[in-house]
PDB file of C-alpha atoms in Angstrom:
ATOM      1  CA  UNK M   1      22.526   4.254   1.623  1.00 46.00           C
ATOM      2  CA  UNK M   2      21.575   7.309  -0.407  1.00 49.00           C
ATOM      3  CA  UNK M   3      20.228   7.105  -3.916  1.00 51.00           C
ATOM      4  CA  UNK M   4      21.268   9.546  -6.605  1.00 63.00           C
ATOM      5  CA  UNK M   5      18.859  12.390  -7.407  1.00 64.00           C
ATOM      6  CA  UNK M   6      18.317  10.975 -10.895  1.00 71.00           C
ATOM      7  CA  UNK M   7      17.227   7.605  -9.491  1.00 81.00           C
ATOM      8  CA  UNK M   8      14.877   9.283  -7.025  1.00 82.00           C
ATOM      9  CA  UNK M   9      13.372  11.443  -9.765  1.00 82.00           C
ATOM     10  CA  UNK M  10      12.936   8.419 -12.021  1.00 87.00           C
ATOM     11  CA  UNK M  11      11.249   6.434  -9.270  1.00 90.00           C
ATOM     12  CA  UNK M  12       8.970   9.389  -8.463  1.00 89.00           C
ATOM     13  CA  UNK M  13       8.025   9.785 -12.142  1.00 90.00           C
ATOM     14  CA  UNK M  14       7.397   6.054 -12.505  1.00 93.00           C
ATOM     15  CA  UNK M  15       5.174   6.015  -9.416  1.00 94.00           C
ATOM     16  CA  UNK M  16       3.232   9.051 -10.692  1.00 94.00           C
ATOM     17  CA  UNK M  17       2.690   7.417 -14.105  1.00 94.00           C
ATOM     18  CA  UNK M  18       1.545   4.238 -12.367  1.00 96.00           C
ATOM     19  CA  UNK M  19      -0.941   6.212 -10.249  1.00 96.00           C
ATOM     20  CA  UNK M  20      -2.280   7.999 -13.301  1.00 96.00           C
ATOM     21  CA  UNK M  21      -2.706   4.707 -15.178  1.00 96.00           C
ATOM     22  CA  UNK M  22      -4.578   3.071 -12.279  1.00 97.00           C
ATOM     23  CA  UNK M  23      -6.823   6.122 -12.038  1.00 97.00           C
ATOM     24  CA  UNK M  24      -7.583   5.869 -15.743  1.00 97.00           C
ATOM     25  CA  UNK M  25      -8.386   2.147 -15.376  1.00 97.00           C
ATOM     26  CA  UNK M  26     -10.765   2.827 -12.476  1.00 97.00           C
ATOM     27  CA  UNK M  27     -12.477   5.615 -14.428  1.00 97.00           C
ATOM     28  CA  UNK M  28     -12.880   3.174 -17.317  1.00 97.00           C
ATOM     29  CA  UNK M  29     -14.480   0.657 -14.963  1.00 97.00           C
ATOM     30  CA  UNK M  30     -16.796   3.418 -13.743  1.00 97.00           C
ATOM     31  CA  UNK M  31     -17.800   4.165 -17.322  1.00 97.00           C
ATOM     32  CA  UNK M  32     -18.527   0.479 -17.900  1.00 97.00           C
ATOM     33  CA  UNK M  33     -20.672   0.382 -14.741  1.00 96.00           C
ATOM     34  CA  UNK M  34     -22.654   3.402 -15.959  1.00 95.00           C
ATOM     35  CA  UNK M  35     -23.182   1.748 -19.355  1.00 96.00           C
ATOM     36  CA  UNK M  36     -24.379  -1.406 -17.606  1.00 93.00           C
ATOM     37  CA  UNK M  37     -26.722   0.670 -15.434  1.00 91.00           C
ATOM     38  CA  UNK M  38     -28.126   2.438 -18.508  1.00 91.00           C
ATOM     39  CA  UNK M  39     -28.600  -0.894 -20.275  1.00 89.00           C
ATOM     40  CA  UNK M  40     -30.462  -2.369 -17.307  1.00 85.00           C
ATOM     41  CA  UNK M  41     -32.604   0.744 -16.937  1.00 83.00           C
ATOM     42  CA  UNK M  42     -33.522   1.242 -20.588  1.00 84.00           C
ATOM     43  CA  UNK M  43     -34.071  -2.285 -21.848  1.00 83.00           C
ATOM     44  CA  UNK M  44     -37.380  -4.125 -21.513  1.00 79.00           C
ATOM     45  CA  UNK M  45     -37.586  -6.403 -18.501  1.00 75.00           C
ATOM     46  CA  UNK M  46     -39.706  -9.491 -18.118  1.00 71.00           C
ATOM     47  CA  UNK M  47     -42.954  -9.025 -20.007  1.00 71.00           C
ATOM     48  CA  UNK M  48     -42.868  -5.242 -19.545  1.00 72.00           C
ATOM     49  CA  UNK M  49     -41.413  -2.532 -21.740  1.00 69.00           C
ATOM     50  CA  UNK M  50     -38.947   0.049 -20.578  1.00 70.00           C
ATOM     51  CA  UNK M  51     -40.609   2.968 -18.791  1.00 62.00           C
ATOM     52  CA  UNK M  52     -38.586   5.433 -20.859  1.00 65.00           C
ATOM     53  CA  UNK M  53     -39.589   4.079 -24.282  1.00 64.00           C
ATOM     54  CA  UNK M  54     -43.354   3.761 -23.918  1.00 63.00           C
ATOM     55  CA  UNK M  55     -46.195   4.610 -26.283  1.00 62.00           C
ATOM     56  CA  UNK M  56     -48.274   6.029 -23.424  1.00 60.00           C
ATOM     57  CA  UNK M  57     -48.382   9.823 -23.015  1.00 57.00           C
ATOM     58  CA  UNK M  58     -46.470   9.539 -19.739  1.00 53.00           C
ATOM     59  CA  UNK M  59     -44.460   6.754 -18.214  1.00 52.00           C
ATOM     60  CA  UNK M  60     -47.039   6.244 -15.479  1.00 52.00           C
ATOM     61  CA  UNK M  61     -50.124   6.266 -17.709  1.00 53.00           C
ATOM     62  CA  UNK M  62     -52.259   3.195 -17.182  1.00 55.00           C
ATOM     63  CA  UNK M  63     -50.284   1.935 -14.207  1.00 56.00           C
ATOM     64  CA  UNK M  64     -51.637   1.253 -10.793  1.00 56.00           C
ATOM     65  CA  UNK M  65     -49.913   1.206  -7.444  1.00 53.00           C
ATOM     66  CA  UNK M  66     -49.750  -2.590  -7.488  1.00 58.00           C
ATOM     67  CA  UNK M  67     -48.503  -2.873 -11.054  1.00 63.00           C
ATOM     68  CA  UNK M  68     -46.844  -6.197 -11.816  1.00 67.00           C
ATOM     69  CA  UNK M  69     -44.262  -4.490 -14.039  1.00 67.00           C
ATOM     70  CA  UNK M  70     -43.034  -2.355 -11.148  1.00 64.00           C
ATOM     71  CA  UNK M  71     -42.599  -5.502  -9.086  1.00 65.00           C
ATOM     72  CA  UNK M  72     -40.628  -7.231 -11.868  1.00 67.00           C
ATOM     73  CA  UNK M  73     -37.912  -4.578 -12.041  1.00 70.00           C
ATOM     74  CA  UNK M  74     -34.859  -5.642 -10.040  1.00 75.00           C
ATOM     75  CA  UNK M  75     -34.178  -2.314  -8.303  1.00 78.00           C
ATOM     76  CA  UNK M  76     -31.532  -3.620  -5.854  1.00 85.00           C
ATOM     77  CA  UNK M  77     -29.364  -4.694  -8.810  1.00 85.00           C
ATOM     78  CA  UNK M  78     -29.741  -1.291 -10.453  1.00 86.00           C
ATOM     79  CA  UNK M  79     -28.928   0.564  -7.254  1.00 89.00           C
ATOM     80  CA  UNK M  80     -26.049  -1.820  -6.555  1.00 92.00           C
ATOM     81  CA  UNK M  81     -24.459  -1.079  -9.924  1.00 92.00           C
ATOM     82  CA  UNK M  82     -24.970   2.642  -9.393  1.00 93.00           C
ATOM     83  CA  UNK M  83     -23.612   2.455  -5.839  1.00 95.00           C
ATOM     84  CA  UNK M  84     -20.545   0.505  -6.971  1.00 94.00           C
ATOM     85  CA  UNK M  85     -19.709   3.211  -9.479  1.00 96.00           C
ATOM     86  CA  UNK M  86     -19.358   5.893  -6.771  1.00 96.00           C
ATOM     87  CA  UNK M  87     -16.223   4.629  -4.980  1.00 96.00           C
ATOM     88  CA  UNK M  88     -14.550   3.607  -8.252  1.00 97.00           C
ATOM     89  CA  UNK M  89     -15.129   7.073  -9.694  1.00 97.00           C
ATOM     90  CA  UNK M  90     -13.871   8.862  -6.575  1.00 97.00           C
ATOM     91  CA  UNK M  91     -10.749   6.707  -6.185  1.00 97.00           C
ATOM     92  CA  UNK M  92     -10.113   6.799  -9.941  1.00 97.00           C
ATOM     93  CA  UNK M  93     -10.384  10.579 -10.079  1.00 97.00           C
ATOM     94  CA  UNK M  94      -8.089  11.024  -7.072  1.00 97.00           C
ATOM     95  CA  UNK M  95      -5.462   8.622  -8.448  1.00 97.00           C
ATOM     96  CA  UNK M  96      -5.592  10.096 -11.931  1.00 96.00           C
ATOM     97  CA  UNK M  97      -5.352  13.675 -10.641  1.00 96.00           C
ATOM     98  CA  UNK M  98      -2.546  12.993  -8.166  1.00 96.00           C
ATOM     99  CA  UNK M  99      -0.638  10.970 -10.749  1.00 95.00           C
ATOM    100  CA  UNK M 100      -0.979  13.714 -13.351  1.00 95.00           C
ATOM    101  CA  UNK M 101       0.117  16.316 -10.810  1.00 95.00           C
ATOM    102  CA  UNK M 102       3.144  14.163  -9.930  1.00 93.00           C
ATOM    103  CA  UNK M 103       4.123  13.895 -13.585  1.00 92.00           C
ATOM    104  CA  UNK M 104       3.854  17.658 -14.044  1.00 92.00           C
ATOM    105  CA  UNK M 105       5.831  18.248 -10.857  1.00 91.00           C
ATOM    106  CA  UNK M 106       8.540  15.835 -12.011  1.00 89.00           C
ATOM    107  CA  UNK M 107       8.770  17.526 -15.407  1.00 88.00           C
ATOM    108  CA  UNK M 108       9.033  20.923 -13.716  1.00 89.00           C
ATOM    109  CA  UNK M 109      11.788  19.680 -11.425  1.00 85.00           C
ATOM    110  CA  UNK M 110      13.691  18.221 -14.396  1.00 83.00           C
ATOM    111  CA  UNK M 111      13.392  21.490 -16.324  1.00 85.00           C
ATOM    112  CA  UNK M 112      14.518  23.431 -13.258  1.00 86.00           C
ATOM    113  CA  UNK M 113      17.536  21.159 -12.804  1.00 83.00           C
ATOM    114  CA  UNK M 114      18.443  21.549 -16.476  1.00 83.00           C
ATOM    115  CA  UNK M 115      18.324  25.340 -16.178  1.00 86.00           C
ATOM    116  CA  UNK M 116      20.474  25.167 -13.055  1.00 85.00           C
ATOM    117  CA  UNK M 117      23.007  22.941 -14.819  1.00 82.00           C
ATOM    118  CA  UNK M 118      23.260  25.254 -17.842  1.00 85.00           C
ATOM    119  CA  UNK M 119      23.493  28.273 -15.539  1.00 77.00           C
ATOM    120  CA  UNK M 120      26.355  26.659 -13.560  1.00 69.00           C
ATOM    121  CA  UNK M 121      28.357  25.725 -16.635  1.00 69.00           C
ATOM    122  CA  UNK M 122      27.566  28.769 -18.787  1.00 59.00           C
ATOM    123  CA  UNK M 123      27.875  31.627 -16.432  1.00 52.00           C
TER     124      UNK M 123
END
């Protein structure tokens, strides 16, 4: 059973738009993960202030190696959020790019077919 070229082109375009949309969703999730990471990194934690927004001349001023604030920070959670953003960004970028390329390819094929049709009937 053979499908018509129009049906094949429509299915190809629909699949490409679906890929692009999923890529955009995954990139949005990546952005949300980065915002969460920034929130966790920049907000005060426990009884300690954020190391970025400190009144000390440097972030390490007045700290010792066995500082209780350094022990309070939940680094595995921060690194987990950051690590989770890597595969979502890679897969999202690949899906978005391949979907966009498929849409452009489909539009080019449709324009080419239209030129061929007008050339067959007009010339």
